[in-house]
XYZ file of C-alpha atoms in Angstrom:
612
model
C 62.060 -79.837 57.712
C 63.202 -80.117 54.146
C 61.661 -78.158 51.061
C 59.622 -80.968 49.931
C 58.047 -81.503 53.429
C 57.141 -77.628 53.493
C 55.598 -78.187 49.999
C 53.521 -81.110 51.328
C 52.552 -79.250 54.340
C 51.254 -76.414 52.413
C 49.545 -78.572 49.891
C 48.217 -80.292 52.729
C 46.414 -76.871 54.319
C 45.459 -75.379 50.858
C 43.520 -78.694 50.493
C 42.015 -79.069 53.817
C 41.207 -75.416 54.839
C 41.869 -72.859 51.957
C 40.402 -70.304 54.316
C 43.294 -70.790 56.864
C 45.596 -70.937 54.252
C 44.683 -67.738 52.541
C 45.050 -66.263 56.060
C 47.959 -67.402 56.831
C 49.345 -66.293 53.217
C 47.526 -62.996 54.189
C 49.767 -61.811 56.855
C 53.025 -63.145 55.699
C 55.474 -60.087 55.681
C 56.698 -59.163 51.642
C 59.945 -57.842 50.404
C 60.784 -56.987 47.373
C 63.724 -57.073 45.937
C 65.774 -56.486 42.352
C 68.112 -58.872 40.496
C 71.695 -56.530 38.439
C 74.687 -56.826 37.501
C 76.706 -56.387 33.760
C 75.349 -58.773 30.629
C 74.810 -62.587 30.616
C 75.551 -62.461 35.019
C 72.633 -65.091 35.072
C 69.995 -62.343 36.500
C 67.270 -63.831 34.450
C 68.010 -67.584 35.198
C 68.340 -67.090 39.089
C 64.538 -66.108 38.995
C 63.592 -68.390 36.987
C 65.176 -71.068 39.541
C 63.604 -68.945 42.322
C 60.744 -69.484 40.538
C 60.981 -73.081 39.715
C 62.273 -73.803 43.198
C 58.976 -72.426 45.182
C 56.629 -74.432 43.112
C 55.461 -70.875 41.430
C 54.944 -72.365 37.957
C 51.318 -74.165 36.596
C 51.972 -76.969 34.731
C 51.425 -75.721 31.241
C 54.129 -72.864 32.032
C 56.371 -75.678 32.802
C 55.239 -77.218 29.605
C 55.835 -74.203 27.751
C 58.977 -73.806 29.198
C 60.219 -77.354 28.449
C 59.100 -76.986 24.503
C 60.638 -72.976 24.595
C 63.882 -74.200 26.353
C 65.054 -76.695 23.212
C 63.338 -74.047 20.660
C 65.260 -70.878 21.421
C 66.800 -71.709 25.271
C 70.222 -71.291 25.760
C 71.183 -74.348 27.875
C 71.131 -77.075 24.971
C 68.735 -79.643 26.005
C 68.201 -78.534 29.195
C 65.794 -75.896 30.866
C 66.426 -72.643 30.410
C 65.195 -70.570 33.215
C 65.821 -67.107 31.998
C 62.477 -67.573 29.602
C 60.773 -67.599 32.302
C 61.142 -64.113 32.920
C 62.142 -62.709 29.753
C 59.267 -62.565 27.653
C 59.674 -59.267 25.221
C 60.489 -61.178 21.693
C 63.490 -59.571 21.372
C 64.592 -60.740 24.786
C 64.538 -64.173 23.671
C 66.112 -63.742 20.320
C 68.484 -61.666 21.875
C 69.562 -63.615 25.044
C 69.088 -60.298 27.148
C 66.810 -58.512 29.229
C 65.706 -55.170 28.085
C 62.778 -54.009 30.230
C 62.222 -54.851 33.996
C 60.380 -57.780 34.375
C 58.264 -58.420 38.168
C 57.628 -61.633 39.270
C 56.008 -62.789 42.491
C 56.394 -65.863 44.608
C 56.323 -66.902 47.746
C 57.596 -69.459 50.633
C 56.096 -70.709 53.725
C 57.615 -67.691 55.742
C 57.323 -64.712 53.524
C 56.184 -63.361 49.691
C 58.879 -61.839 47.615
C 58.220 -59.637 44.360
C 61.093 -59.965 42.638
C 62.198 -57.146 39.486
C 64.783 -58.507 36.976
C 66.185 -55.166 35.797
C 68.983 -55.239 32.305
C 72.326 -55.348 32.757
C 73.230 -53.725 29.716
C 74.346 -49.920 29.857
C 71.796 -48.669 27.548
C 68.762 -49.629 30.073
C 70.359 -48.563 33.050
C 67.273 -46.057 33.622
C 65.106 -49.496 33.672
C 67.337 -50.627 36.335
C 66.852 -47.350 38.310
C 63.163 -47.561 37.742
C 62.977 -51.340 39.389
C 65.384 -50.287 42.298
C 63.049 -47.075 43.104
C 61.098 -49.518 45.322
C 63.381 -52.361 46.387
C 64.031 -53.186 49.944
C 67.142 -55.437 48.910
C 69.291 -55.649 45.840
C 71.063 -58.730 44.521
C 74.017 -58.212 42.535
C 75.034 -60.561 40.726
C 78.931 -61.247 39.164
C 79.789 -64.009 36.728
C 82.775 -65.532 38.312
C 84.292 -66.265 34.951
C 84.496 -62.680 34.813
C 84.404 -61.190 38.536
C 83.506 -57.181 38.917
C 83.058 -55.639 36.103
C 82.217 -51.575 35.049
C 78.577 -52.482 35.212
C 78.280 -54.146 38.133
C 80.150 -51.331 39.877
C 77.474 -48.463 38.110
C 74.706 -50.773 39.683
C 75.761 -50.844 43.213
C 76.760 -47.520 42.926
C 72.779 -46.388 41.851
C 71.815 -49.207 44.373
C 73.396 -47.086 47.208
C 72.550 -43.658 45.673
C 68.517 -45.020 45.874
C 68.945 -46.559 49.422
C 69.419 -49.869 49.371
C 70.757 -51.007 52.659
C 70.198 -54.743 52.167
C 72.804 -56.082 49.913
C 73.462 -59.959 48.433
C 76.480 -60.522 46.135
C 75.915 -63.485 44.606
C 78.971 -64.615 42.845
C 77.204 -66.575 40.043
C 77.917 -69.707 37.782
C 80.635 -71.529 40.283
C 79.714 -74.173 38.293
C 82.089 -73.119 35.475
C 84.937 -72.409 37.309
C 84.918 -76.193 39.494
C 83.247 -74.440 42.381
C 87.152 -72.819 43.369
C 86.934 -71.434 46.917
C 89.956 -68.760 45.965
C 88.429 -67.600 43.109
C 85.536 -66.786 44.482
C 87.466 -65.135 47.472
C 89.250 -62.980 45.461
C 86.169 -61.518 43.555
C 84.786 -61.270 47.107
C 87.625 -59.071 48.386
C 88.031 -57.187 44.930
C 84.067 -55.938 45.393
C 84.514 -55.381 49.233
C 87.336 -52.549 48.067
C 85.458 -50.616 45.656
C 82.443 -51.378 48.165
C 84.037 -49.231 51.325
C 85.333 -46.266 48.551
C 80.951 -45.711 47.079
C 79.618 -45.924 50.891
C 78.803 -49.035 50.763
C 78.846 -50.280 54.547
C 77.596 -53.873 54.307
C 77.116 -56.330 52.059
C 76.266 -60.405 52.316
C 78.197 -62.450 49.909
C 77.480 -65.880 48.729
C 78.619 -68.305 45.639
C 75.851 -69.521 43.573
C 74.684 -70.929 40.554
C 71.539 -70.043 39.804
C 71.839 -73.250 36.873
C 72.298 -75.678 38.774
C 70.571 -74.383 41.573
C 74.247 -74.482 44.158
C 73.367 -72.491 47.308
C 69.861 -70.877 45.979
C 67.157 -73.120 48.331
C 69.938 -75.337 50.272
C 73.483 -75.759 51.099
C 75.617 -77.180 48.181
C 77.933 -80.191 48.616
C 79.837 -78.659 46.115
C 80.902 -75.461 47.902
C 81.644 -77.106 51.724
C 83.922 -74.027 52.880
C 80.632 -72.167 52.650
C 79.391 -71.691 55.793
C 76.489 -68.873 55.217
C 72.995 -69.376 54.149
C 71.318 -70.305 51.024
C 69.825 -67.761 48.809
C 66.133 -68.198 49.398
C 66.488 -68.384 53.253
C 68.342 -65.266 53.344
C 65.573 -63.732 51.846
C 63.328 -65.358 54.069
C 65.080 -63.922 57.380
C 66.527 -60.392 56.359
C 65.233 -57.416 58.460
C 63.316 -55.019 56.879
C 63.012 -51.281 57.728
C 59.480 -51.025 58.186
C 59.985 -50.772 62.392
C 62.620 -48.050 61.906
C 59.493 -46.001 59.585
C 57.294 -47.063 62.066
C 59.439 -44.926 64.875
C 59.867 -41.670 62.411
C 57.356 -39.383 62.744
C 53.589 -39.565 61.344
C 53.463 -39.192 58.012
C 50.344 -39.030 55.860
C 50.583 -38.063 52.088
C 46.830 -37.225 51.457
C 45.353 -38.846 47.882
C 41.676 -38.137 47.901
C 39.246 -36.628 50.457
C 36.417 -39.533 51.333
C 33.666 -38.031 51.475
C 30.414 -40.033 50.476
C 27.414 -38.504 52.346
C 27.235 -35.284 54.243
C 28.143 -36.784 57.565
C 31.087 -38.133 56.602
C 34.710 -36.580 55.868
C 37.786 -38.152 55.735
C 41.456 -38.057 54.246
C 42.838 -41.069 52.753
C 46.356 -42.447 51.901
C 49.155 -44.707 53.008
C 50.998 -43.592 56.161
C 54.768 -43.221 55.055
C 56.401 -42.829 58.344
C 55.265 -43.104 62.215
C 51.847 -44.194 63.548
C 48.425 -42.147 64.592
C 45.628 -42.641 66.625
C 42.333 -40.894 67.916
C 43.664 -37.571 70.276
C 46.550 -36.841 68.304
C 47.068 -33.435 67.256
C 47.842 -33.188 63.738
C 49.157 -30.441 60.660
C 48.427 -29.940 57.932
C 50.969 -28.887 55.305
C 51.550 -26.904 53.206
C 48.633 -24.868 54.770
C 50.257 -25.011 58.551
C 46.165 -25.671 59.459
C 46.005 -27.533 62.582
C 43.507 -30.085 64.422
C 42.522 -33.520 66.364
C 42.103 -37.131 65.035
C 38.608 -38.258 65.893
C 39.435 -41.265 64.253
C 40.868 -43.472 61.829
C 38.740 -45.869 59.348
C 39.457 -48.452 57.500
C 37.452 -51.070 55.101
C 37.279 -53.369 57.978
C 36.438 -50.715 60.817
C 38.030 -48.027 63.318
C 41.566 -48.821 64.331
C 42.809 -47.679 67.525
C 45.870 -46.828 65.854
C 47.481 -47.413 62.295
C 51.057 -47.699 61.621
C 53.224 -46.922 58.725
C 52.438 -48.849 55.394
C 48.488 -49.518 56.260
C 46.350 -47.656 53.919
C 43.833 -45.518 55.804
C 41.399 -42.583 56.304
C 41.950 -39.987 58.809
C 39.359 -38.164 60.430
C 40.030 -34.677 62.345
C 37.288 -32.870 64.187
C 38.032 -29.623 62.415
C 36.586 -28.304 58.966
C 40.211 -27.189 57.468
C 41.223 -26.469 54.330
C 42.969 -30.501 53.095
C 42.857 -32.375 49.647
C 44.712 -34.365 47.164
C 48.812 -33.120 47.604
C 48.267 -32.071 51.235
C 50.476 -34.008 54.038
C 49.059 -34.581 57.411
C 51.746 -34.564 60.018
C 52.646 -34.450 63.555
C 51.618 -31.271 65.042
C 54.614 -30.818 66.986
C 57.162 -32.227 64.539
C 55.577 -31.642 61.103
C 57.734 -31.532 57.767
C 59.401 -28.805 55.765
C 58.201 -27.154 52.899
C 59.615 -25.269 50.400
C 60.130 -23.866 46.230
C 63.540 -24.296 45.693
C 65.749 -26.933 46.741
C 69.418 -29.209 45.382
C 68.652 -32.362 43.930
C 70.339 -35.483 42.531
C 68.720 -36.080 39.099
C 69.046 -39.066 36.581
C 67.594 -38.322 33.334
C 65.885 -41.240 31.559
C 65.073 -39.401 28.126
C 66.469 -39.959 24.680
C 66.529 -35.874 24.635
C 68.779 -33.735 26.930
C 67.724 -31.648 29.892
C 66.612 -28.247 28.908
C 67.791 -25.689 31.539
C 65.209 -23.320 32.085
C 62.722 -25.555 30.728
C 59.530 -25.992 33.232
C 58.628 -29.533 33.734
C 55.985 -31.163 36.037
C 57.572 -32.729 38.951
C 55.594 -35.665 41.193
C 56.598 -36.277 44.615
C 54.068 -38.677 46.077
C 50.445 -37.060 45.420
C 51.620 -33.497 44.597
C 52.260 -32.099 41.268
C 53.615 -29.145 40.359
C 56.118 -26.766 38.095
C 59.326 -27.216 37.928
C 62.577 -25.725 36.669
C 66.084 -27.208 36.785
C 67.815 -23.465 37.511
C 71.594 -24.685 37.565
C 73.911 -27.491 37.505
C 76.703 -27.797 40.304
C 78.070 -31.094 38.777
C 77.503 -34.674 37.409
C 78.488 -38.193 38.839
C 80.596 -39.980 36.864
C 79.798 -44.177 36.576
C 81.010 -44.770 33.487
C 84.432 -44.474 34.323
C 85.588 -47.786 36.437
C 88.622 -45.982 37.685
C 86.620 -43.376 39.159
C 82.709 -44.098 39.233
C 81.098 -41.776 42.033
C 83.484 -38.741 41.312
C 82.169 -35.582 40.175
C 82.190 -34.019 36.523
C 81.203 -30.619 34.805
C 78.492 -30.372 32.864
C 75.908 -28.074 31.392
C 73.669 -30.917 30.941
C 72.127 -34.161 31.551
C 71.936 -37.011 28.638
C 70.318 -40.415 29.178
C 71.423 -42.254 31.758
C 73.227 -39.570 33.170
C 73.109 -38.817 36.681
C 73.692 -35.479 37.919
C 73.371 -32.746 40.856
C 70.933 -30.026 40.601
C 69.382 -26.546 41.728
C 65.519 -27.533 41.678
C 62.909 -24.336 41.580
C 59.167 -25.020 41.748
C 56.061 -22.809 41.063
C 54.632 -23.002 44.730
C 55.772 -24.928 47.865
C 55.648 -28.681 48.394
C 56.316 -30.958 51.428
C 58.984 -32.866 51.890
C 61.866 -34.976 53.588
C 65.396 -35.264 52.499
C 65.671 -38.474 50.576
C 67.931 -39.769 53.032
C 65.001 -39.794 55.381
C 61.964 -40.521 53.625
C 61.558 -42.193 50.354
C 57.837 -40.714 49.984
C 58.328 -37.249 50.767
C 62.356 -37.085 49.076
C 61.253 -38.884 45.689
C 60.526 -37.035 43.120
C 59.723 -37.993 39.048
C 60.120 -35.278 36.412
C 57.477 -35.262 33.395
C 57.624 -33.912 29.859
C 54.659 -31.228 29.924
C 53.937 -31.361 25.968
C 54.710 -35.501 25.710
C 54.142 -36.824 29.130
C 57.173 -38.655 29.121
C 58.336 -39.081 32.695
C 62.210 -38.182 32.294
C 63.860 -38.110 35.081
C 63.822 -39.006 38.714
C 65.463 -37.592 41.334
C 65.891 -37.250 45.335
C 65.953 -34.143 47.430
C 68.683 -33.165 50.046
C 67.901 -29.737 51.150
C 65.784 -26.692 50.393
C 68.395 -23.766 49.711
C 68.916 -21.168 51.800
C 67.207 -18.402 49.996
C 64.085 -20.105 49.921
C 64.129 -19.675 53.609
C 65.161 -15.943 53.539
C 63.082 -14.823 50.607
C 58.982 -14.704 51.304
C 56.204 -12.955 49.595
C 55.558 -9.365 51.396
C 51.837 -8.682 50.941
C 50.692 -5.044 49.870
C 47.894 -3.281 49.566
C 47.246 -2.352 46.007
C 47.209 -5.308 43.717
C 46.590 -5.732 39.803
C 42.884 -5.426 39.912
C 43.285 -1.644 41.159
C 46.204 -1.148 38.876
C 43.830 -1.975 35.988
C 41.003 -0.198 37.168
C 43.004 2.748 37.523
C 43.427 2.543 33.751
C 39.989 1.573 32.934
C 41.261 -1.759 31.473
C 41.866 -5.445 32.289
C 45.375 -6.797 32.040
C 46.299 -9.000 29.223
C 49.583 -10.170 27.521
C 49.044 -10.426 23.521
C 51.644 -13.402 22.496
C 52.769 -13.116 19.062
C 54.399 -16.082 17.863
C 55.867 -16.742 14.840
C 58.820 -17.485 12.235
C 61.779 -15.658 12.085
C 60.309 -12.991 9.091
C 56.453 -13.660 9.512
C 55.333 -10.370 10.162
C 54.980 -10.878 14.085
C 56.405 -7.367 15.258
C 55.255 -5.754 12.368
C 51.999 -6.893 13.751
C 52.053 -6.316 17.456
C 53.346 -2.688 16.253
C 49.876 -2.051 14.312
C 47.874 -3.522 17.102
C 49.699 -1.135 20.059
C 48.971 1.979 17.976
C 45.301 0.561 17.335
C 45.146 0.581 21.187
C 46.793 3.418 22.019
C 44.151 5.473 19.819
C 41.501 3.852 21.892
C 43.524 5.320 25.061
C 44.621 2.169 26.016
C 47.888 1.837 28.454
C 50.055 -0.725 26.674
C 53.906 -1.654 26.355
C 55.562 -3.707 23.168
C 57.523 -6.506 24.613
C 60.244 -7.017 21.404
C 62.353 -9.962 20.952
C 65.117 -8.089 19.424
C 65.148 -5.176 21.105
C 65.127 -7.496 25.314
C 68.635 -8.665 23.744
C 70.171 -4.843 24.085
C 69.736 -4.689 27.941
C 67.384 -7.030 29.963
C 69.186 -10.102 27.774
C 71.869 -9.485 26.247
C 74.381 -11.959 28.453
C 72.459 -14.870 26.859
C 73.074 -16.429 23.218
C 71.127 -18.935 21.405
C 71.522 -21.820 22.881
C 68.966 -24.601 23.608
C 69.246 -23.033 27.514
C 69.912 -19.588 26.230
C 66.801 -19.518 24.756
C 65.064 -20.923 27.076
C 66.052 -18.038 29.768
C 65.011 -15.910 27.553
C 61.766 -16.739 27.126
C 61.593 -16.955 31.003
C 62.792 -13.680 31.937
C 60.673 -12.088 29.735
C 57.569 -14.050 30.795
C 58.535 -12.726 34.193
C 58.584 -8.841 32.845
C 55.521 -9.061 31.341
C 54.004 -10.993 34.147
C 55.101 -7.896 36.142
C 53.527 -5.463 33.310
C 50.222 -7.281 33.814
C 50.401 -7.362 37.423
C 50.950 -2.993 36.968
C 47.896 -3.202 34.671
C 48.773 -2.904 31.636
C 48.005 -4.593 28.025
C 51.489 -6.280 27.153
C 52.420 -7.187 23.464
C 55.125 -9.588 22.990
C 57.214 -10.709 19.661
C 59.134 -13.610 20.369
C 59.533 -16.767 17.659
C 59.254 -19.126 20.801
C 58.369 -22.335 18.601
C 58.499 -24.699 21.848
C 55.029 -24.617 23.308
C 56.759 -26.035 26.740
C 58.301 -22.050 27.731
C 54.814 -20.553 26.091
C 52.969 -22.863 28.454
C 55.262 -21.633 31.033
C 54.370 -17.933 30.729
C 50.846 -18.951 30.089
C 51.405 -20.580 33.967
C 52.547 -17.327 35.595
C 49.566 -15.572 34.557
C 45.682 -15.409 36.250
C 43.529 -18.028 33.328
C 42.554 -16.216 30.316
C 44.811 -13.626 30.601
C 47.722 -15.497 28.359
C 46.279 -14.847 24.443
C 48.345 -16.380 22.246
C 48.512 -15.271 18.489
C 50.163 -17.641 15.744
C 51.274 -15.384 13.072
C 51.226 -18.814 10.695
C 53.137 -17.349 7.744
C 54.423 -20.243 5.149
C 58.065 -21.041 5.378
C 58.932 -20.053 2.125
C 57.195 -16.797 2.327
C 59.592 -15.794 5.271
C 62.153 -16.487 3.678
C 61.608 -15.067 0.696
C 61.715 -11.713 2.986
C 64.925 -12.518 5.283
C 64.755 -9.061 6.644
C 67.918 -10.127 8.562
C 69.639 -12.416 6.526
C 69.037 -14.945 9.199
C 67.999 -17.534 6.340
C 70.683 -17.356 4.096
C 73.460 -17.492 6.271
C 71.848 -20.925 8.538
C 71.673 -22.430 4.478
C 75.267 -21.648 4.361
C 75.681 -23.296 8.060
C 77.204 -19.900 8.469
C 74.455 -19.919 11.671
C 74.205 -22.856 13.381
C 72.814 -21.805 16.387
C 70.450 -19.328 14.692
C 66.622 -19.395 14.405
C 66.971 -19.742 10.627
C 65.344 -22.542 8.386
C 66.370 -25.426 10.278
C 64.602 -27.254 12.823
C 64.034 -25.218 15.986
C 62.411 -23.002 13.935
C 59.359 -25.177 13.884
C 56.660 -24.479 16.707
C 56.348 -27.617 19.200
């Protein structure tokens, strides 16, 4: 049957039964997919064609398209494709994609949402962002040009996310007269570099996604072709949702359903494996365990669901499960743990802060989060070498590295390698809400395993009643010369004549013993916020009233000591003193020497000195 006989055919249904044809649109099977590659590789105009192709656009899109394609298009007279997808302002002025762009379409045998991610090095963390959730990439190479350092940093990220379902579509064969040995070559150059990344498999094809060679049917022009056409490859791949089907049951829990008093339920999306009424289930992090009495959905009880439906579990025991709680197997349930090694790519215009605490998302659970130390970055800007391993103390944009990951409390989850849901993670700015960075889990570390809690008898609330008192920490803030230690001084002695049991927390005098290994750098700084957080944390927890005198202008480490203590017990006291005031005093000279640049790294006039 050709395309235009499966266009009439469908035309045909939609206008004799719409209800059958909304079924039958209803159950077709969707992948989705991502378009990348370097610059001006055609990413943009093989969607469009895609689009074009399956009869996706209404008439005044094509319209709009026709009048767009000889205002701004690229392709003279002709239609330009690519506008079909990019449609930022800039894109079009520019002739580039900047953001990822998702399309959707569909064919008689499947639907396909499609992301056209940038090519150009500066958006690479788009490109990460649309391959988070692809089943299949398509790279594409300009065959003027073959493989260039771009295309290799996007299949390397491509196989770093999990991509198993590869197309390399050598592009525009139009321009070089459709050569067979050309396109060979580029072929067996890409294979190469393919087998050194990991890379096990990959389908190859020539295309032009202009003229439309090879992208719905076979082109005359390329006859020593003997593999399929774009669209039908899409059409027929294999997708993994059988192999998630056979893991075992997963069930990241997103709200409890409860709308009356007989009813009580746990819904999500199954990740992995399948469940049904009987089973004997866990739940985690708690360890609770119980029986599914049964498993709703919108359209009734099923006598079993299977990974990908969206569902609400049922269990015939009152435990303790909400929103961030996994159900799993009983017998085979998943790990949890606090501290863990990571692959990170940071997607911020501003560095990773070591030390810093941001919140990390892994499917429905939130928590704290500290990057503790880095074991190495992966180099992909070097086309000699992209995939080897560089020092680092840091992480810039774009910038992919490896990573000791510590959180507040435990959370569930799978290595990466084996689960997408429970080994995906997103890192989030706590003071902007920026998401900056993603990341995948390998392992929990070893010491999380061989370090737990021990429990004991006397806790804070008889240390404080012992000294007639309730814990506090008293968090003086400040500028360098506002009067903040002068201040927490008076206010011990104040307490101490009321009998009070206090200690005086000072910034200068931690850096004698507890911290003086660290400077003042960005990370040095940061750890020494932390550790003294975690000594006066440990005051608190003894009973006592703890002053601190610390400048500490990021609010992101005074939120994380605020974190580690029991709400309310975290008072923090701004002593706002104006600028010029402090240093007009420069008891230290701190001032005048970071004027003279004599102190670069000093908490003098410049800008960390400002609270954030």
């Amino acid at each position: 049957m050709s395309d235009q006989d499966t266009i009439y055919k469908t035309d045909a249904l939609i206008a004799e039964d719409i209800d059958a044809y909304l079924e039958t649109h209803q159950h077709k099977s969707l992948l989705r997919f991502i378009t990348c590659g370097s610059v001006d590789d055609g990413k943009s105009t093989l969607i469009g064609r895609l689009l074009y192709d399956s009869k996706m656009i209404f008439e005044d899109q094509l319209e709009a398209l026709h009048a767009d394609s000889k205002k701004v298009g690229t392709q003279g007279q002709e239609i330009d494709f690519a506008l079909l997808v990019d449609g930022l302002a800039a894109e079009r002025e520019q002739g580039i994609t900047i953001d990822v762009a998702y399309r959707f379409f569909a064919t008689e045998k499947r639907k396909f949402i499609v992301a056209d991610c940038p090519g150009h090095e500066q958006y690479t963390r788009n490109m990460f962002t649309g391959a988070s959730t692809a089943d299949l990439a398509v790279i594409l190479i300009d065959a003027r040009k073959g493989v260039l350092v771009q295309t290799r940093r996007h299949s390397y990220l491509c196989n770093l996310i999990g991509i198993k379902n590869i197309v390399l579509a050598v592009n525009k064969m139009d321009l070089i007269d459709y050569d067979q040995a050309k396109y060979e070559a580029i072929v067996a150059d890409y294979a190469a570099f393919a087998a050194e990344i990991g890379i096990k498999s990959f389908t190859a094809m020539p295309i032009s996604g202009f003229k439309g060679d090879n992208i719905t049917a076979n082109s005359e022009n390329t006859p020593w072709y003997a593999g399929k056409p774009l669209i039908e490859h899409l059409e027929t791949v294999e997708l993994d949702n059988t192999t998630d089907q056979a893991k075992p049951f997963r069930l990241p829990v997103q709200w409890v359903n409860r709308p009356n008093l007989d009813f009580r339920g746990f819904s999500g999306l199954i990740s992995t494996g399948s469940v049904k009424p009987g089973d004997a289930i866990r739940v985690l992090p708690s360890g609770k365990t119980s029986t599914v009495t049964k498993v709703v959905t919108l359209d009734g009880d099923l006598d079993e669901a299977v990974a990908s439906q969206s569902v609400t579990v049922c269990l015939a025991d009152e435990i303790d499960c909400s929103r961030g709680s996994v159900i799993a197997t009983a017998d085979n349930p998943s790990e949890a743990s606090d501290q863990f090694e990571a692959t990170i790519v940071w997607m911020d215009d501003d560095a990773l802060h070591v030390g810093r605490s941001y919140w990390l998302k892994l499917g429905t659970q939130m928590v704290s989060a500290t990057v503790q130390e880095r074991k190495y970055t992966v180099n992909v800007n070097d086309p000699a070498g992209i995939g080897s391993h560089l020092a680092a103390k840091t992480l810039e944009l774009n910038a992919i590295g490896v990573a000791e990951l510590a959180t507040d409390k435990p959370i569930v989850f799978e290595p990466y390698a084996e689960s997408r849901a429970l080994g995906g993670f997103i890192l989030i700015d706590k003071i902007t809400n920026r998401t900056v960075g993603a990341g995948m889990l390998h392992f929990s570390l070893r010491r999380a395993q061989n370090v737990h809690w021990q429990a004991t008898d006397i806790g804070r609330d008889e240390h404080a009643a012992l000294k007639n008192q309730k814990a506090r920490v008293l968090w003086f803030t400040g500028l360098s010369g506002s009067g903040k230690s002068t201040i927490a001084n008076e206010v011990e002695k104040s307490l101490n004549l009321m009998n009070r049991h206090t200690f005086l927390l000072d910034g200068d005098n931690v850096r004698h013993g507890l911290n003086k290994d660290l400077g003042f750098t960005e990370a040095d700084r940061i750890e020494n916020i932390r550790r003294v957080g975690e000594v006066a944390k440990l005051m608190a927890d003894a009973g006592l009233i703890v002053l601190t005198a610390f400048i500490s202008p990021f609010r992101a480490e005074r939120d994380m000591v605020r974190a580690m203590l029991p709400e309310g017990e975290f008072i923090e006291i701004f002593v706002d003193t104006p600028l010029e005031v402090a240093e007009a005093r420069d008891v230290k000279g701190l001032y005048k020497k970071a004027r003279s640049g004599a102190l670069k790294t000093s908490l003098g006039s410049t800008a960390p000195m400002k609270r954030r």
